[in-house]
Coordinates of C-alpha atoms and ligand atoms in Angstrom, one line a residue:
M49 CA 21.1 -4.1 2.1
T50 CA 21.4 -2.2 -1.1
G51 CA 19.7 -5.0 -3.1
H52 CA 21.0 -6.1 -6.5
D53 CA 21.9 -4.1 -9.5
R54 CA 19.7 -4.6 -12.5
D55 CA 22.9 -4.8 -14.6
E56 CA 23.1 -8.4 -13.3
L57 CA 19.7 -9.2 -14.8
P58 CA 19.4 -10.3 -18.4
G59 CA 16.3 -8.3 -19.1
I60 CA 13.2 -9.2 -21.1
D61 CA 11.6 -8.5 -24.5
I62 CA 8.1 -7.3 -23.9
G63 CA 5.7 -8.6 -26.6
S64 CA 2.4 -7.5 -25.2
V65 CA 0.6 -6.3 -22.1
E66 CA -2.8 -7.4 -21.1
L67 CA -5.0 -5.0 -19.0
R68 CA -7.5 -7.0 -17.0
R69 CA -10.2 -5.6 -14.7
I70 CA -11.4 -7.8 -11.9
E71 CA -14.1 -7.3 -9.3
L72 CA -13.7 -8.9 -5.9
P73 CA -16.2 -8.6 -3.0
L74 CA -14.7 -7.8 0.5
V75 CA -15.7 -10.2 3.2
T76 CA -17.0 -7.2 5.2
P77 CA -17.5 -3.6 4.2
F78 CA -14.6 -1.3 5.1
Q79 CA -15.5 2.2 6.1
T80 CA -13.1 5.1 6.2
S81 CA -13.5 8.9 6.7
F82 CA -13.7 9.2 2.9
G83 CA -16.1 6.4 2.0
T84 CA -17.2 2.8 2.3
W85 CA -15.7 -0.1 0.3
S86 CA -17.8 -3.3 -0.2
F87 CA -15.8 -4.6 -3.2
R88 CA -12.7 -3.8 -5.1
D89 CA -12.6 -3.0 -8.8
I90 CA -9.0 -3.6 -9.7
L91 CA -6.8 -3.1 -12.7
L92 CA -4.2 -5.8 -13.2
V93 CA -1.3 -5.3 -15.6
H94 CA 0.0 -8.6 -17.1
V95 CA 3.2 -8.4 -19.1
I96 CA 3.8 -11.1 -21.6
A97 CA 7.5 -11.3 -22.6
T98 CA 10.5 -13.4 -23.6
G99 CA 13.5 -13.9 -21.4
P100 CA 16.8 -15.6 -22.0
D101 CA 15.2 -19.0 -21.4
G102 CA 11.9 -18.4 -23.2
P103 CA 8.4 -17.0 -22.5
V104 CA 7.9 -15.3 -19.2
E105 CA 5.0 -13.3 -17.6
G106 CA 4.7 -10.8 -14.9
W107 CA 1.8 -9.3 -12.9
G108 CA 1.2 -5.9 -11.3
E109 CA -1.7 -4.7 -9.3
C110 CA -3.0 -1.1 -9.5
V111 CA -4.2 0.2 -6.1
A112 CA -6.5 2.9 -7.5
G113 CA -10.1 2.6 -6.2
T114 CA -13.4 2.7 -8.1
Q115 CA -13.9 6.4 -7.2
P116 CA -11.3 9.2 -6.7
L117 CA -11.8 9.5 -2.9
Y118 CA -8.5 8.5 -1.4
S119 CA -6.6 10.3 -4.1
S120 CA -7.4 11.7 -7.5
E121 CA -6.7 8.4 -9.3
Y122 CA -9.4 5.8 -9.9
T123 CA -9.6 2.5 -11.7
A124 CA -11.2 3.5 -15.0
A125 CA -8.8 6.4 -15.4
A126 CA -5.8 4.2 -14.5
E127 CA -6.9 1.8 -17.3
E128 CA -7.3 4.6 -19.8
V129 CA -4.0 6.3 -19.0
T130 CA -2.2 3.0 -19.1
A131 CA -3.7 2.0 -22.5
E132 CA -3.5 5.4 -24.1
H133 CA -0.4 7.0 -22.6
L134 CA 1.8 4.6 -20.7
L135 CA 1.9 1.5 -22.8
P136 CA 2.7 3.3 -26.1
R137 CA 5.7 5.0 -24.3
L138 CA 6.8 1.7 -22.7
F139 CA 6.8 0.0 -26.2
A140 CA 8.4 3.0 -27.9
A141 CA 11.2 3.1 -25.4
G142 CA 11.8 -0.6 -25.9
V143 CA 11.9 -1.1 -22.1
G144 CA 13.5 -4.4 -21.1
H145 CA 14.3 -3.7 -17.5
A146 CA 12.0 -2.5 -14.6
D147 CA 14.3 0.3 -13.7
Q148 CA 13.8 1.8 -17.2
V149 CA 10.0 2.1 -16.7
E150 CA 10.0 5.3 -14.6
G151 CA 12.1 7.2 -17.1
A152 CA 10.1 5.9 -20.1
L153 CA 6.9 7.1 -18.5
A154 CA 8.2 10.3 -16.9
E155 CA 6.7 12.8 -19.3
V156 CA 3.2 11.7 -18.3
R157 CA 2.4 13.7 -15.2
G158 CA 1.0 12.1 -12.1
H159 CA -0.9 8.8 -12.4
R160 CA 1.6 7.2 -10.1
M161 CA -0.7 4.3 -9.2
A162 CA -1.0 3.3 -12.9
K163 CA 2.7 3.7 -13.4
A164 CA 3.5 1.6 -10.3
A165 CA 1.4 -1.2 -11.6
V166 CA 3.2 -1.2 -15.0
E167 CA 6.6 -1.2 -13.2
A168 CA 5.5 -4.0 -10.9
A169 CA 4.5 -6.2 -13.8
V170 CA 7.8 -5.6 -15.7
L171 CA 9.8 -6.2 -12.5
D172 CA 7.9 -9.4 -11.8
A173 CA 8.5 -10.7 -15.3
E174 CA 12.2 -9.6 -15.3
L175 CA 12.9 -11.3 -12.0
R176 CA 11.0 -14.4 -13.0
A177 CA 13.2 -14.6 -16.1
A178 CA 16.3 -14.2 -13.9
G179 CA 15.0 -16.7 -11.3
R180 CA 15.4 -14.1 -8.5
S181 CA 12.9 -13.1 -5.8
M182 CA 11.7 -9.6 -5.5
A183 CA 12.6 -9.6 -1.8
E184 CA 16.2 -10.5 -2.6
H185 CA 16.3 -7.9 -5.4
L186 CA 15.0 -5.1 -3.3
G187 CA 17.4 -5.9 -0.4
A188 CA 15.2 -7.6 2.1
T189 CA 16.8 -8.6 5.3
A190 CA 13.9 -10.5 6.9
D191 CA 11.9 -13.6 5.8
R192 CA 8.8 -12.7 7.8
V193 CA 7.3 -9.3 8.5
P194 CA 5.2 -8.2 11.5
V195 CA 1.7 -7.1 10.4
G196 CA -1.2 -5.4 11.9
V197 CA -4.8 -5.1 11.0
S198 CA -6.8 -2.0 10.0
I199 CA -10.3 -1.7 11.3
G200 CA -12.8 0.6 9.5
I201 CA -15.3 2.8 11.2
L202 CA -18.0 0.5 12.6
P203 CA -21.6 1.1 13.7
T204 CA -20.9 1.0 17.4
I205 CA -17.9 1.2 19.8
E206 CA -18.9 -2.3 21.1
D207 CA -18.5 -3.6 17.6
L208 CA -15.0 -2.0 17.4
V209 CA -13.9 -3.5 20.8
A210 CA -15.1 -6.9 19.8
T211 CA -13.5 -6.8 16.4
A212 CA -10.2 -5.5 17.8
G213 CA -10.2 -8.2 20.5
R214 CA -10.8 -10.9 17.9
H215 CA -7.9 -9.7 15.7
L216 CA -5.5 -9.6 18.8
D217 CA -6.6 -13.2 19.6
E218 CA -5.7 -14.1 16.0
G219 CA -2.2 -12.9 16.7
Y220 CA -2.0 -9.5 14.9
A221 CA 0.9 -7.4 16.0
R222 CA -1.1 -4.2 16.3
I223 CA -4.5 -2.6 15.6
K224 CA -5.1 0.4 13.5
V225 CA -8.4 2.2 13.9
K226 CA -9.9 4.5 11.3
I227 CA -11.0 7.8 12.9
K228 CA -13.0 10.9 11.9
P229 CA -14.4 13.8 13.8
G230 CA -16.9 12.4 16.3
W231 CA -15.3 8.9 16.2
D232 CA -11.9 9.4 17.7
V233 CA -11.3 9.9 21.5
E234 CA -14.1 7.7 22.8
P235 CA -13.3 4.7 20.6
C236 CA -9.6 4.9 21.7
R237 CA -10.6 5.2 25.4
R238 CA -12.9 2.2 25.3
L239 CA -10.3 0.1 23.4
R240 CA -7.7 0.8 26.1
E241 CA -10.2 0.2 28.9
A242 CA -11.4 -3.1 27.4
L243 CA -8.2 -4.5 26.0
G244 CA -5.5 -3.0 28.1
G245 CA -2.5 -0.8 27.5
D246 CA 0.0 -3.3 26.1
F247 CA -1.1 -3.8 22.6
G248 CA 0.1 -1.6 19.7
L249 CA -2.7 0.8 18.8
Q250 CA -2.6 3.5 16.1
V251 CA -5.2 5.7 14.4
D252 CA -5.7 6.8 10.8
A253 CA -7.7 10.0 10.0
N254 CA -7.3 9.9 6.2
A255 CA -7.1 13.7 6.2
A256 CA -10.4 14.3 8.0
Y257 CA -9.1 17.0 10.5
R258 CA -8.2 20.7 10.3
P259 CA -5.8 22.7 12.4
G260 CA -8.8 24.0 14.5
D261 CA -9.1 20.3 15.7
V262 CA -5.8 20.3 17.4
D263 CA -7.3 20.0 20.9
T264 CA -9.1 16.8 19.9
L265 CA -5.9 15.4 18.4
R266 CA -4.0 16.3 21.5
A267 CA -6.6 14.4 23.6
L268 CA -5.4 11.3 21.8
D269 CA -2.0 11.6 23.5
E270 CA -3.5 9.9 26.6
F271 CA -3.8 6.6 24.8
D272 CA -0.2 5.8 24.1
L273 CA -0.7 5.5 20.4
L274 CA 2.1 4.2 18.1
L275 CA 1.2 7.0 15.8
I276 CA -1.6 9.2 14.3
E277 CA -1.7 8.9 10.5
Q278 CA -2.5 11.7 8.1
P279 CA -4.6 14.0 10.3
Y280 CA -4.6 16.9 7.8
P281 CA -5.2 17.2 4.1
E282 CA -2.4 16.0 1.8
E283 CA -1.1 19.5 0.9
R284 CA -0.9 21.0 4.5
I285 CA 2.7 20.5 5.2
V286 CA 3.3 23.5 7.4
D287 CA 0.3 22.8 9.5
N288 CA 1.7 19.3 10.0
I289 CA 5.0 20.7 11.3
E290 CA 3.1 22.6 13.9
L291 CA 1.2 19.4 14.8
V292 CA 4.4 17.4 15.2
R293 CA 5.4 20.0 17.8
A294 CA 2.0 20.1 19.5
L295 CA 1.5 16.3 20.0
R296 CA 3.3 13.7 22.1
T297 CA 1.9 11.0 19.7
P298 CA 4.1 10.5 16.7
V299 CA 2.6 12.0 13.6
C300 CA 2.8 9.8 10.4
L301 CA 2.1 10.9 6.8
D302 CA 0.5 8.8 4.1
E303 CA -1.5 10.7 1.5
T304 CA 1.0 13.7 1.6
I305 CA 3.9 11.5 0.5
V306 CA 3.1 11.3 -3.2
D307 CA 6.7 10.9 -4.3
E308 CA 10.4 11.0 -3.3
A309 CA 10.6 14.8 -3.6
V310 CA 7.8 15.5 -1.2
C311 CA 9.2 12.9 1.2
D312 CA 12.5 14.7 1.0
D313 CA 10.8 18.0 1.9
V314 CA 8.9 16.4 4.8
L315 CA 12.2 14.9 6.2
R316 CA 14.0 18.2 5.9
L317 CA 11.2 20.2 7.4
G318 CA 10.6 17.7 10.3
A319 CA 6.9 17.5 9.1
A320 CA 6.5 13.9 10.2
D321 CA 7.8 11.6 12.9
V322 CA 7.0 8.4 10.9
I323 CA 6.4 7.7 7.2
N324 CA 3.9 5.3 5.6
I325 CA 5.2 3.8 2.4
K326 CA 2.8 2.6 -0.2
P327 CA 4.4 1.7 -3.5
G328 CA 1.3 2.5 -5.5
R329 CA 1.0 6.0 -4.0
V330 CA 4.7 6.9 -4.7
G331 CA 4.9 5.4 -8.3
G332 CA 6.3 2.0 -7.7
H333 CA 8.3 -0.4 -5.5
L334 CA 11.6 1.0 -6.7
A335 CA 10.6 4.5 -5.6
G336 CA 9.3 2.9 -2.4
K337 CA 12.7 1.4 -1.8
R338 CA 14.4 4.8 -2.4
I339 CA 12.1 6.5 0.0
H340 CA 12.8 3.7 2.5
D341 CA 16.6 4.3 2.1
A342 CA 16.1 8.1 2.6
C343 CA 14.1 7.6 5.7
L344 CA 16.5 5.1 7.1
A345 CA 19.4 7.6 6.5
A346 CA 17.4 10.3 8.2
G347 CA 16.5 8.1 11.2
V348 CA 12.8 8.3 10.5
P349 CA 10.9 5.0 11.0
V350 CA 8.7 3.7 8.2
W351 CA 6.0 1.1 7.8
H352 CA 4.2 -0.4 4.9
G353 CA 0.7 0.7 4.2
G354 CA -2.0 -1.3 2.5
M355 CA -4.7 -0.5 -0.1
L356 CA -6.9 -3.6 0.1
E357 CA -4.7 -5.5 -2.3
T358 CA -5.2 -9.0 -3.7
G359 CA -2.5 -11.6 -3.3
V360 CA -0.6 -10.1 -6.3
G361 CA -0.1 -6.7 -4.7
R362 CA 0.3 -8.2 -1.2
A363 CA 3.2 -10.4 -2.3
A364 CA 5.1 -7.5 -3.8
N365 CA 4.4 -5.4 -0.7
L366 CA 5.8 -8.2 1.6
A367 CA 9.0 -8.1 -0.4
L368 CA 9.4 -4.4 0.2
A369 CA 8.3 -4.5 3.8
A370 CA 11.1 -6.9 4.5
L371 CA 13.7 -4.1 4.2
P372 CA 15.4 -3.1 7.4
G373 CA 13.9 0.4 7.9
F374 CA 10.4 -1.1 8.2
T375 CA 10.4 -1.2 11.9
L376 CA 6.7 -0.8 12.6
P377 CA 4.1 -3.5 11.7
G378 CA 2.6 -3.1 8.2
D379 CA -1.0 -3.0 6.9
I380 CA -0.5 -6.3 5.1
S381 CA -3.1 -8.5 6.8
A382 CA -3.7 -12.1 5.8
A383 CA -5.8 -12.5 2.7
A384 CA -8.7 -14.0 4.7
R385 CA -9.2 -10.6 6.4
Y386 CA -10.4 -9.2 3.1
W387 CA -11.2 -12.0 0.6
A388 CA -13.3 -15.1 0.6
T389 CA -11.2 -16.3 -2.4
D390 CA -7.9 -14.7 -3.4
I391 CA -6.6 -14.7 -7.0
V392 CA -3.3 -16.4 -6.1
T393 CA -2.7 -20.0 -5.4
E394 CA -1.0 -19.4 -2.0
P395 CA -2.8 -16.5 -0.2
A396 CA -0.9 -14.8 2.6
V397 CA -1.6 -16.4 6.0
L398 CA -0.9 -15.0 9.5
E399 CA 1.7 -16.9 11.5
P400 CA 1.1 -17.4 15.2
D401 CA 3.7 -14.8 16.0
G402 CA 1.9 -12.0 14.2
T403 CA 4.0 -12.1 11.0
I404 CA 3.5 -13.1 7.4
R405 CA 6.1 -14.9 5.4
V406 CA 7.8 -13.1 2.6
P407 CA 7.5 -15.1 -0.6
S408 CA 10.9 -16.4 -1.7
G409 CA 10.1 -17.8 -5.2
P410 CA 11.1 -15.9 -8.4
G411 CA 9.5 -12.5 -9.0
I412 CA 6.6 -11.8 -6.6
G413 CA 6.8 -15.5 -5.6
V414 CA 3.2 -16.3 -5.9
D415 CA 1.2 -17.7 -8.8
I416 CA -2.1 -16.6 -10.2
D417 CA -5.1 -19.0 -9.8
L418 CA -6.3 -18.8 -13.4
G419 CA -9.6 -20.4 -12.6
V420 CA -10.5 -17.8 -9.9
L421 CA -9.1 -15.1 -12.1
A422 CA -11.4 -16.0 -15.0
D423 CA -14.4 -16.0 -12.6
V424 CA -13.7 -12.5 -11.3
T425 CA -12.6 -10.9 -14.6
T426 CA -14.9 -8.1 -15.9
S427 CA -12.9 -7.1 -19.0
V428 CA -9.6 -7.9 -20.7
A429 CA -7.8 -5.9 -23.4
L430 CA -4.6 -7.0 -25.1
H431 CA -2.1 -4.3 -26.2
E432 CA 0.6 -5.6 -28.5
R433 CA 3.9 -4.0 -29.1
P434 CA 3.7 -2.3 -32.5
Ligands
NPG330 O1 -4.9 -3.7 5.1 O2 -4.9 -3.3 2.9 C1 -5.2 -3.0 4.1 C2 -5.9 -1.7 4.3 C3 -5.3 -0.7 5.2 O3 -6.6 1.0 6.1 C4 -6.0 0.6 5.2 N1 -5.9 1.3 4.0 O4 -6.0 4.8 4.2 O5 -4.4 3.4 4.4 C5 -5.6 3.7 4.1 C6 -6.5 2.5 3.8 C7 -7.0 2.5 2.3 C8 -7.8 1.5 1.9 C9 -6.6 3.5 1.5 C10 -8.2 1.4 0.6 C11 -7.0 3.4 0.2 C12 -7.8 2.4 -0.3

């Protein structure tokens, strides 16, 4: 359960890092309380290294969006901070193991999504060099993980009911509905009326409510929700403690949990019933694992969030989501939910039992489709170790 020590890994010699921007259209636009996404503009970090048996490569996906709407990070800034501030430190420190990345980059404040992508690429390369899967390395105990689907805000409640019904028929283990003031109680009522009380239903506010809205949030108690995610702004921890006490529905935090320290405060204060773990948001999969361990020790359930990742980010997320504390279905839908064509050769598919298989090959366990990658690339910059 503790995973493997990196001391057992031979390590790598990083010669260069390629920063690649790609643009991928979503199969349908995805609307949240903070904006609408019709495509993803993604930074990929590609580590080119030498391992004990020769050349090895690794890939990491940065989850930042085109605009700073979910959090302050955004793709162009992530590329700049990586090129100008992170890679020079990575090279100067002579990093050869993924668990050295966080320390090498620590003096740069924030920019956790950018740091997470660098760490993910180093980890993938290091594990490929060692012939070990990320799942095994992190301490996975499952070979498949239950997954749900996240449904954005749609033009009508009828559209929502039809979309949710279709996803349940496909086999998804639960439905998450994006909410905002004016699109909350009624959509949940109609979903329960039309589709019944048995399926797992949860809502995500992306920080769209204020303490004055507590009556609306309490009205959601009626629908037997698995949880309500991030009702208040990221910084409102004390308001959240009051909300945990006021609602029967479990309160989950996402945007608030920017790192291990904040998660520790939240656990000690009882400011959340459930924690959403997104490796990009907390600075990497290794920090994500430590947060998982802390929540497991505290008896607080966790689940794995999603940020509209390609197959690269999705594969790494599946490895983490296979740890034992992830007891609620993750936002790790099949690739086809988002992409007409993924950039990996084996896109994630939904099994009939509502799970997705955890890749078991070395590193993230999936390979890049270089033809597709070339087609969707908008820029490439190679940074060589001085
Ligand atoms: O399945 O990848 C997915 C998306 C799940 O709703 C989802 N993500 O707020 O959690 C969120 C939301 C999101 C999407 C956040 C894109 C940031 C960017």
